[in-house]
PDB file of C-alpha atoms in Angstrom:
ATOM      1  CA  UNK A  18       0.000   0.000   0.000  1.00  0.00           C
ATOM      2  CA  UNK A  19       1.849   3.091  -1.264  1.00  0.00           C
ATOM      3  CA  UNK A  20       5.196   1.421  -0.498  1.00  0.00           C
ATOM      4  CA  UNK A  21       4.884   2.096   3.255  1.00  0.00           C
ATOM      5  CA  UNK A  22       6.172  -0.697   5.484  1.00  0.00           C
ATOM      6  CA  UNK A  23       4.967  -1.666   8.948  1.00  0.00           C
ATOM      7  CA  UNK A  24       7.755   0.228  10.713  1.00  0.00           C
ATOM      8  CA  UNK A  25       7.082   3.441   8.808  1.00  0.00           C
ATOM      9  CA  UNK A  26       3.342   3.148   9.480  1.00  0.00           C
ATOM     10  CA  UNK A  27       3.973   2.748  13.229  1.00  0.00           C
ATOM     11  CA  UNK A  28       6.216   5.831  13.241  1.00  0.00           C
ATOM     12  CA  UNK A  29       3.531   7.881  11.451  1.00  0.00           C
ATOM     13  CA  UNK A  30       0.859   6.716  13.924  1.00  0.00           C
ATOM     14  CA  UNK A  31       3.154   7.564  16.867  1.00  0.00           C
ATOM     15  CA  UNK A  32       3.732  11.088  15.514  1.00  0.00           C
ATOM     16  CA  UNK A  33      -0.026  11.562  15.066  1.00  0.00           C
ATOM     17  CA  UNK A  34      -0.555  10.411  18.657  1.00  0.00           C
ATOM     18  CA  UNK A  35       2.003  12.934  19.892  1.00  0.00           C
ATOM     19  CA  UNK A  36       0.547  15.802  17.862  1.00  0.00           C
ATOM     20  CA  UNK A  37      -3.153  15.300  18.626  1.00  0.00           C
ATOM     21  CA  UNK A  38      -3.007  13.538  21.991  1.00  0.00           C
ATOM     22  CA  UNK A  39      -4.832  10.450  23.208  1.00  0.00           C
ATOM     23  CA  UNK A  40      -8.065  12.325  23.975  1.00  0.00           C
ATOM     24  CA  UNK A  41      -8.521  13.752  20.449  1.00  0.00           C
ATOM     25  CA  UNK A  42      -7.614  10.574  18.535  1.00  0.00           C
ATOM     26  CA  UNK A  43     -11.013   8.800  18.962  1.00  0.00           C
ATOM     27  CA  UNK A  44     -12.825  11.963  17.852  1.00  0.00           C
ATOM     28  CA  UNK A  45     -10.620  12.222  14.762  1.00  0.00           C
ATOM     29  CA  UNK A  46     -11.207   8.542  13.941  1.00  0.00           C
ATOM     30  CA  UNK A  47     -14.985   9.000  14.258  1.00  0.00           C
ATOM     31  CA  UNK A  48     -14.910  12.021  11.965  1.00  0.00           C
ATOM     32  CA  UNK A  49     -12.789  10.154   9.449  1.00  0.00           C
ATOM     33  CA  UNK A  50     -15.189   7.182   9.557  1.00  0.00           C
ATOM     34  CA  UNK A  51     -18.210   9.436   9.007  1.00  0.00           C
ATOM     35  CA  UNK A  52     -16.497  11.132   6.083  1.00  0.00           C
ATOM     36  CA  UNK A  53     -15.650   7.828   4.410  1.00  0.00           C
ATOM     37  CA  UNK A  54     -19.204   6.559   4.977  1.00  0.00           C
ATOM     38  CA  UNK A  55     -20.707   9.708   3.401  1.00  0.00           C
ATOM     39  CA  UNK A  56     -18.327   9.447   0.450  1.00  0.00           C
ATOM     40  CA  UNK A  57     -19.287   5.803  -0.194  1.00  0.00           C
ATOM     41  CA  UNK A  58     -22.977   6.678   0.078  1.00  0.00           C
ATOM     42  CA  UNK A  59     -22.621   9.518  -2.428  1.00  0.00           C
ATOM     43  CA  UNK A  60     -20.689   7.365  -4.906  1.00  0.00           C
ATOM     44  CA  UNK A  61     -23.280   4.573  -4.652  1.00  0.00           C
ATOM     45  CA  UNK A  62     -26.096   7.049  -5.364  1.00  0.00           C
ATOM     46  CA  UNK A  63     -24.270   8.377  -8.406  1.00  0.00           C
ATOM     47  CA  UNK A  64     -23.614   4.847  -9.690  1.00  0.00           C
ATOM     48  CA  UNK A  65     -27.315   3.982  -9.294  1.00  0.00           C
ATOM     49  CA  UNK A  66     -28.328   7.092 -11.237  1.00  0.00           C
ATOM     50  CA  UNK A  67     -25.876   6.469 -14.048  1.00  0.00           C
ATOM     51  CA  UNK A  68     -26.117   2.635 -14.069  1.00  0.00           C
ATOM     52  CA  UNK A  69     -24.131   2.040 -17.248  1.00  0.00           C
ATOM     53  CA  UNK A  70     -25.258  -1.589 -17.527  1.00  0.00           C
ATOM     54  CA  UNK A  71     -28.921  -0.605 -17.801  1.00  0.00           C
ATOM     55  CA  UNK A  72     -30.303  -0.769 -21.364  1.00  0.00           C
ATOM     56  CA  UNK A  73     -31.377   2.483 -22.938  1.00  0.00           C
ATOM     57  CA  UNK A  74     -35.088   3.178 -22.876  1.00  0.00           C
ATOM     58  CA  UNK A  75     -36.620   4.200 -26.193  1.00  0.00           C
ATOM     59  CA  UNK A  76     -40.053   5.573 -26.926  1.00  0.00           C
ATOM     60  CA  UNK A  77     -40.266   3.807 -30.272  1.00  0.00           C
ATOM     61  CA  UNK A  78     -42.767   1.006 -30.501  1.00  0.00           C
ATOM     62  CA  UNK A  79     -42.829  -1.658 -33.146  1.00  0.00           C
ATOM     63  CA  UNK A  80     -45.978  -1.677 -35.297  1.00  0.00           C
ATOM     64  CA  UNK A  81     -48.295  -4.510 -34.453  1.00  0.00           C
ATOM     65  CA  UNK A  82     -50.118  -6.696 -36.950  1.00  0.00           C
ATOM     66  CA  UNK A  83     -53.370  -4.898 -36.161  1.00  0.00           C
ATOM     67  CA  UNK A  84     -51.896  -1.538 -37.168  1.00  0.00           C
ATOM     68  CA  UNK A  85     -50.468  -2.976 -40.359  1.00  0.00           C
ATOM     69  CA  UNK A  86     -53.803  -4.602 -41.271  1.00  0.00           C
ATOM     70  CA  UNK A  87     -55.652  -1.376 -40.506  1.00  0.00           C
ATOM     71  CA  UNK A  88     -53.391   0.570 -42.851  1.00  0.00           C
ATOM     72  CA  UNK A  89     -53.869  -2.045 -45.584  1.00  0.00           C
ATOM     73  CA  UNK A  90     -57.653  -2.091 -45.194  1.00  0.00           C
ATOM     74  CA  UNK A  91     -58.017   1.693 -45.271  1.00  0.00           C
ATOM     75  CA  UNK A  92     -57.345   2.144 -49.022  1.00  0.00           C
ATOM     76  CA  UNK A  93     -59.872  -0.605 -49.839  1.00  0.00           C
ATOM     77  CA  UNK A  94     -62.621   1.281 -48.022  1.00  0.00           C
ATOM     78  CA  UNK A  95     -61.876   4.491 -49.893  1.00  0.00           C
ATOM     79  CA  UNK A  96     -61.925   2.662 -53.245  1.00  0.00           C
ATOM     80  CA  UNK A  97     -65.409   1.299 -52.493  1.00  0.00           C
ATOM     81  CA  UNK A  98     -66.732   4.709 -51.519  1.00  0.00           C
ATOM     82  CA  UNK A  99     -65.432   6.218 -54.778  1.00  0.00           C
ATOM     83  CA  UNK A 100     -67.157   3.532 -56.878  1.00  0.00           C
ATOM     84  CA  UNK A 101     -70.566   4.064 -55.302  1.00  0.00           C
TER      85      UNK A 101
END
């Protein structure tokens, strides 16, 4: 993880403990946890909105057989009315 070994990580944690003190450390950890939780929640909401795997919705509808038959029958009716 970022090329930091166990010894270096312990030194960094010790310095943080010295700077902020033992009383402030739990408060800082809680704030950090809340921030990470909010960030994950926001990213999940954005992913749900964008959902790239969801197929695109189109308003086009395929013509049904009834519509095709209706269009074919319509000229026949007009031909009969002209002949009468």
